[in-house]
Amino acid sequence: MSEKKVNTDILIPSELLPKDGRFGSGPSKVRREAVEALLARSGDFLGTSHRQKTVKSVVGELRRGLSDLFILPDGYEVVLGNGGSTYFWDTAVFSLIERKSQHLSFGEFSAKFAASAKAAPFIEDPMIIKSEPGTHPEAVADSSIDLYGLTHNETSTGVAMTINRPIGAKGLVAVDATSGAAGLAVDPLEFDCYYFAPQKAFASDGGLWFALMSPAAVERVGEIKASGRYIPPALDLSIAIDNSRLDQTYNTPALATIFLMNNQVQWMLANGGIDFTTKRCATSSATLYSWAEASSYATPFVQDEEMRSKVVVTIDLDDAIDATVVASTLRKNGVVDTEPYRKLGRNQLRVAVFPAVEPADVEALVACIDYVVENL
Ligand SMILES: *Cc1c(COP(=O)(O)O)cnc(C)c1O
């Protein structure tokens, strides 16, 4: 760190500021239009029964919308339940892993599913393949493995991986797509279970999980259930599947969250679907990576361009510039949540560019960062 006293009272000129200053990795920017649409339905949707048509029709529209967005093949189902992606890990441990799983562990989130599987007494210890932060390992087919746990986008480090079935693998492929879904391209034939939550690319709030499930995954759930394993009802995927088919959840969901997520999915579809969303994220992330590469004080944290995430961009700063001060100065100016993942411990900015974020706002962000650094 330089001896020079830093100026923490920087006022960024208003013409440089983004129109919307939310760049968080989750909860992330919620579009104002969605909130206004919710307000318009506050009298007849909010505060009504989730077992009646008013709410069920929105859940149904959302399930069909996700199916359309991901262009799901025949037989794939959209399943939902309460608890967010973290609950889905435990759900998968109870209802999807038959005997033994393999996990790619390359950051805070991917490590957690592996830990859940390891802690479960009724299955074997998982096979865990690790790699250094900023990279991802590859899955390796193994005849003892009945579920491969991949992560589309490791939100803690900004590393993304292409989703492919491991060559020669017989087990199910389950993908944590919490931050990757809708921002990164995926071929549904390459997964059996692709799960996520509403507070990232779907521009809503947390607390629910969604899983796109192949017929093989649904069949596995039935087989484990029939085997007599004890499964807590709230973590029982067979109960979630039964309820989802009726456009319901096992217990009461957050109606506002469902409404906002459906509004976002319909917005994505109206603008061109997955092609629109993935291109938008590619454009926004390219703005940040090319700026960092050209900058004298910033560099992309992820070295391998193939692994660089198009939804969560991590940028290391030169040691002479304190990233904490940059992020907090941006925050004082209304540009929020560019802090790095707390446990990664790097001198870094982390910027989420989910589909709701305007590419023009990402250009403005870059100008704001330069302005702050020049004036520190
Ligand atoms: C945010 C995130 C989670 C956790 O989601 P919750 O809904 O808070 O449980 C899990 N995995 C990844 C990759 C994430 O980005």
Coordinates of N, CA, C and O in Angstrom, one line a residue, residues 62-78 182 184-191 194 196 202 212-215 265 268-269 272-278:
L62 N -44.9 -19.6 -15.2 CA -43.5 -19.6 -14.9 C -42.8 -21.0 -15.3 O -41.7 -21.0 -15.9
R63 N -43.5 -22.1 -14.9 CA -42.9 -23.4 -15.3 C -42.8 -23.6 -16.8 O -41.8 -24.0 -17.3
R64 N -43.9 -23.2 -17.5 CA -43.9 -23.2 -19.0 C -42.8 -22.3 -19.5 O -42.1 -22.6 -20.5
G65 N -42.7 -21.1 -18.9 CA -41.7 -20.1 -19.4 C -40.3 -20.7 -19.3 O -39.5 -20.5 -20.2
L66 N -40.0 -21.3 -18.2 CA -38.7 -21.9 -18.0 C -38.4 -23.0 -19.0 O -37.3 -23.1 -19.6
S67 N -39.5 -23.8 -19.2 CA -39.3 -24.9 -20.2 C -39.1 -24.3 -21.6 O -38.2 -24.8 -22.3
D68 N -39.7 -23.2 -22.0 CA -39.5 -22.6 -23.2 C -38.1 -21.9 -23.3 O -37.4 -22.0 -24.3
L69 N -37.8 -21.2 -22.2 CA -36.5 -20.5 -22.2 C -35.3 -21.5 -22.4 O -34.4 -21.2 -23.2
F70 N -35.4 -22.6 -21.8 CA -34.3 -23.6 -21.9 C -34.5 -24.6 -23.0 O -33.6 -25.5 -23.2
I71 N -35.6 -24.4 -23.7 CA -35.9 -25.3 -24.8 C -35.8 -26.8 -24.4 O -35.0 -27.6 -25.0
L72 N -36.5 -27.1 -23.3 CA -36.4 -28.4 -22.7 C -36.9 -29.5 -23.7 O -38.0 -29.3 -24.2
P73 N -36.2 -30.6 -23.8 CA -36.7 -31.7 -24.6 C -37.9 -32.4 -23.9 O -38.2 -32.2 -22.7
D74 N -38.7 -33.1 -24.7 CA -39.9 -33.8 -24.2 C -39.5 -34.6 -23.0 O -38.5 -35.3 -23.0
G75 N -40.4 -34.6 -22.0 CA -40.2 -35.4 -20.8 C -39.4 -34.7 -19.7 O -39.5 -35.2 -18.6
Y76 N -38.7 -33.6 -20.0 CA -38.1 -32.9 -18.9 C -39.1 -32.1 -18.2 O -40.1 -31.6 -18.8
E77 N -39.0 -32.0 -16.9 CA -39.9 -31.3 -16.0 C -39.3 -30.2 -15.3 O -38.2 -30.2 -14.9
V78 N -40.1 -29.1 -15.0 CA -39.7 -28.0 -14.2 C -40.3 -28.2 -12.8 O -41.5 -28.2 -12.6
A182 N -29.5 -19.1 -17.4 CA -30.0 -18.0 -18.3 C -29.0 -17.0 -18.7 O -29.2 -16.2 -19.6
L184 N -25.6 -18.2 -19.2 CA -24.7 -19.0 -19.9 C -25.4 -20.1 -20.7 O -26.4 -20.6 -20.2
A185 N -24.9 -20.4 -21.9 CA -25.6 -21.3 -22.8 C -25.5 -22.7 -22.2 O -24.5 -23.1 -21.5
V186 N -26.5 -23.6 -22.4 CA -26.4 -24.9 -21.9 C -27.3 -25.8 -22.8 O -28.3 -25.3 -23.3
D187 N -26.9 -27.0 -23.0 CA -27.7 -28.0 -23.8 C -28.3 -29.0 -22.8 O -27.6 -29.7 -22.1
P188 N -29.7 -28.9 -22.7 CA -30.4 -29.8 -21.7 C -30.0 -31.3 -21.9 O -30.2 -32.0 -20.9
L189 N -29.6 -31.7 -23.0 CA -29.3 -33.1 -23.2 C -28.0 -33.5 -22.4 O -27.7 -34.7 -22.2
E190 N -27.3 -32.5 -22.0 CA -26.0 -32.7 -21.2 C -26.3 -32.8 -19.7 O -25.3 -32.9 -19.0
F191 N -27.5 -32.5 -19.3 CA -27.8 -32.6 -17.8 C -29.0 -33.4 -17.5 O -29.9 -33.6 -18.4
Y194 N -30.8 -29.5 -13.5 CA -30.1 -28.2 -13.6 C -30.9 -27.3 -12.7 O -32.0 -27.0 -12.9
F196 N -31.4 -24.0 -9.8 CA -31.1 -22.6 -9.5 C -32.1 -22.0 -8.6 O -33.0 -22.6 -8.2
F202 N -32.5 -14.4 -12.5 CA -34.0 -14.3 -12.6 C -34.5 -13.1 -11.9 O -35.7 -12.9 -11.8
L212 N -34.6 -28.2 -13.3 CA -35.1 -28.8 -14.6 C -34.6 -30.2 -14.6 O -33.4 -30.5 -14.5
M213 N -35.6 -31.1 -14.7 CA -35.2 -32.5 -14.5 C -35.5 -33.4 -15.7 O -36.6 -33.3 -16.2
S214 N -34.6 -34.3 -16.0 CA -34.7 -35.2 -17.1 C -35.6 -36.4 -16.7 O -35.7 -36.6 -15.4
P215 N -36.1 -37.2 -17.6 CA -36.8 -38.4 -17.2 C -36.0 -39.3 -16.3 O -36.5 -39.9 -15.4
V265 N -38.8 -13.9 -16.5 CA -38.7 -15.0 -17.5 C -39.5 -14.5 -18.7 O -39.1 -14.7 -19.9
M268 N -37.5 -12.1 -20.6 CA -36.4 -12.7 -21.4 C -37.0 -13.3 -22.6 O -36.4 -13.2 -23.7
L269 N -38.1 -14.0 -22.5 CA -38.7 -14.6 -23.7 C -39.1 -13.6 -24.7 O -38.9 -13.7 -25.9
G272 N -36.3 -12.4 -26.9 CA -35.6 -13.3 -27.8 C -35.0 -14.5 -27.0 O -34.3 -15.3 -27.6
G273 N -35.4 -14.7 -25.8 CA -35.1 -15.9 -25.1 C -33.6 -16.1 -24.7 O -32.9 -15.1 -24.5
I274 N -33.1 -17.3 -24.7 CA -31.8 -17.6 -24.2 C -30.7 -17.0 -25.1 O -29.6 -16.6 -24.6
D275 N -31.0 -16.8 -26.3 CA -30.1 -16.1 -27.2 C -29.8 -14.7 -26.8 O -28.7 -14.2 -26.8
F276 N -30.9 -14.0 -26.5 CA -30.9 -12.6 -26.0 C -30.1 -12.6 -24.7 O -29.2 -11.7 -24.5
T277 N -30.5 -13.4 -23.7 CA -29.9 -13.3 -22.4 C -28.4 -13.6 -22.4 O -27.6 -12.9 -21.8
T278 N -28.0 -14.7 -23.1 CA -26.6 -15.0 -23.1 C -25.7 -14.0 -23.9 O -24.6 -13.7 -23.5

